[in-house]
CSV table of C-alpha atoms in Angstrom, one decimal:
chain,number,residue,atom,x,y,z
X,1,MET,CA,3.5,-51.6,13.8
X,2,ALA,CA,4.4,-47.4,14.3
X,3,ARG,CA,1.3,-46.5,16.3
X,4,ARG,CA,2.7,-49.2,19.1
X,5,ALA,CA,5.6,-47.8,18.6
X,6,ALA,CA,4.8,-43.7,19.1
X,7,ARG,CA,2.5,-45.1,22.1
X,8,GLY,CA,5.7,-46.5,23.6
X,9,ASP,CA,6.9,-49.5,22.7
X,10,LEU,CA,10.0,-50.6,23.0
X,11,ALA,CA,10.6,-54.5,21.6
X,12,THR,CA,8.1,-53.0,19.0
X,13,PHE,CA,10.1,-50.0,17.9
X,14,GLY,CA,12.8,-52.5,17.5
X,15,VAL,CA,11.5,-54.6,15.2
X,16,LEU,CA,10.7,-51.5,13.4
X,17,VAL,CA,14.7,-50.4,13.3
X,18,ARG,CA,15.8,-54.2,12.4
X,19,ALA,CA,13.1,-53.7,9.0
X,20,HIS,CA,14.4,-50.1,8.4
X,21,GLU,CA,17.2,-50.2,9.0
X,22,ALA,CA,19.8,-51.1,6.3
X,23,SER,CA,17.8,-49.6,3.6
X,24,LEU,CA,17.9,-46.6,5.3
X,25,ARG,CA,22.1,-47.5,5.7
X,26,ARG,CA,22.1,-47.5,1.6
X,27,TYR,CA,20.2,-44.4,1.6
X,28,THR,CA,23.2,-42.3,4.3
X,29,ARG,CA,25.8,-44.7,2.9
X,30,ARG,CA,24.4,-42.4,-0.4
X,31,LEU,CA,24.0,-39.0,0.7
X,32,ALA,CA,27.4,-38.6,3.4
X,33,GLY,CA,29.9,-41.3,2.0
X,34,ASP,CA,32.1,-43.3,4.8
X,35,GLU,CA,29.4,-40.6,7.3
X,36,GLY,CA,26.1,-42.5,6.5
X,37,ASP,CA,26.5,-45.5,9.4
X,38,ASP,CA,26.6,-42.6,11.3
X,39,ILE,CA,24.4,-40.1,10.3
X,40,ALA,CA,22.3,-43.7,10.3
X,41,GLN,CA,22.9,-44.2,13.7
X,42,ASP,CA,22.1,-40.6,15.0
X,43,ALA,CA,18.8,-40.6,12.7
X,44,LEU,CA,17.2,-44.2,14.4
X,45,LEU,CA,18.3,-42.3,18.0
X,46,ASP,CA,16.4,-39.8,17.3
X,47,ALA,CA,13.4,-41.1,15.9
X,48,TRP,CA,13.2,-43.5,18.7
X,49,GLN,CA,13.0,-39.5,20.9
X,50,ALA,CA,10.5,-38.3,18.5
X,51,ILE,CA,8.7,-41.4,17.9
X,52,GLY,CA,6.0,-40.1,19.9
X,53,GLN,CA,5.9,-37.1,17.5
X,54,TRP,CA,5.0,-39.7,13.8
X,55,ARG,CA,1.4,-38.5,12.6
X,56,GLY,CA,1.3,-41.7,10.1
X,57,ASP,CA,1.1,-39.1,7.1
X,58,GLY,CA,3.3,-41.1,5.1
X,59,SER,CA,5.2,-44.2,5.5
X,60,PHE,CA,8.0,-45.1,8.3
X,61,ALA,CA,10.8,-45.5,5.9
X,62,GLY,CA,10.3,-42.2,4.9
X,63,TRP,CA,10.0,-40.3,8.4
X,64,LEU,CA,13.1,-41.8,9.1
X,65,LYS,CA,14.5,-40.9,5.4
X,66,ARG,CA,13.6,-37.4,6.2
X,67,ILE,CA,15.6,-37.8,9.9
X,68,ALA,CA,18.1,-38.5,8.3
X,69,THR,CA,18.5,-35.9,6.1
X,70,ARG,CA,17.8,-33.7,8.1
X,71,ARG,CA,21.6,-34.5,10.2
X,72,TYR,CA,23.1,-35.1,7.2
X,73,LEU,CA,22.7,-31.9,6.8
X,74,ASP,CA,23.5,-30.8,9.4
X,75,ARG,CA,26.6,-32.5,9.6
X,76,GLN,CA,27.1,-29.5,6.5
X,77,ARG,CA,26.5,-27.4,7.9
X,78,ARG,CA,28.1,-27.4,10.9
X,79,ALA,CA,31.5,-28.5,9.2
X,80,GLY,CA,30.9,-25.0,7.0
X,81,PRO,CA,32.1,-24.5,3.7
X,82,ARG,CA,33.7,-27.0,1.9
X,83,SER,CA,37.0,-25.9,-0.7
X,84,PHE,CA,36.5,-26.4,-4.9
X,85,ALA,CA,38.6,-29.6,-4.4
X,86,GLU,CA,37.2,-30.7,-2.0
X,87,LEU,CA,34.7,-31.1,-4.0
X,88,ASP,CA,36.1,-32.1,-7.3
X,89,PRO,CA,39.7,-32.6,-6.8
X,90,ALA,CA,39.9,-34.3,-10.5
X,91,MET,CA,38.1,-30.7,-11.6
X,92,ALA,CA,40.9,-28.5,-8.6
X,93,ALA,CA,43.8,-30.7,-10.8
X,94,THR,CA,42.9,-30.0,-14.0
X,95,PRO,CA,45.4,-28.1,-16.5
X,96,ASP,CA,43.1,-25.4,-17.0
X,97,CYS,CA,42.1,-24.8,-14.3
X,98,SER,CA,43.6,-21.5,-12.9
X,99,PRO,CA,44.4,-21.1,-9.3
X,100,ASP,CA,41.7,-17.7,-9.7
X,101,ARG,CA,39.1,-19.6,-10.7
X,102,ARG,CA,39.5,-22.0,-8.1
X,103,MET,CA,39.5,-19.8,-5.1
X,104,ALA,CA,36.6,-17.4,-7.8
X,105,VAL,CA,34.0,-20.9,-7.2
X,106,ASP,CA,35.7,-21.2,-3.8
X,107,ARG,CA,34.5,-18.0,-2.6
X,108,ALA,CA,31.3,-18.4,-5.0
X,109,LEU,CA,30.6,-22.3,-2.9
X,110,ALA,CA,31.5,-20.4,0.5
X,111,THR,CA,28.0,-17.9,-0.6
X,112,LEU,CA,25.9,-21.0,-0.7
X,113,GLY,CA,26.6,-21.6,3.0
């Protein structure tokens, strides 16, 4: 079916979307929480636009997840560095986590981006 969709068959692509959408949304929700549905939607649009490039080397579901993962990572990069408190609010509220330590962790996180 994916090969037919790759030749531009919109109806077949729709069948593939219905078959894989729920799984893709579960995956993106695990990655991005509340933004997962938006990422899944963007990934499906990207997939339709790039369907002619699908080579059939692996599973169609795997290809969709790679597209979604790239979308997620792009959003993360655009969002910029995150603070320590955003990554783990419970740890930031811990009394033994001094402001100096939090700032050091924030600086270290900023170098990773």
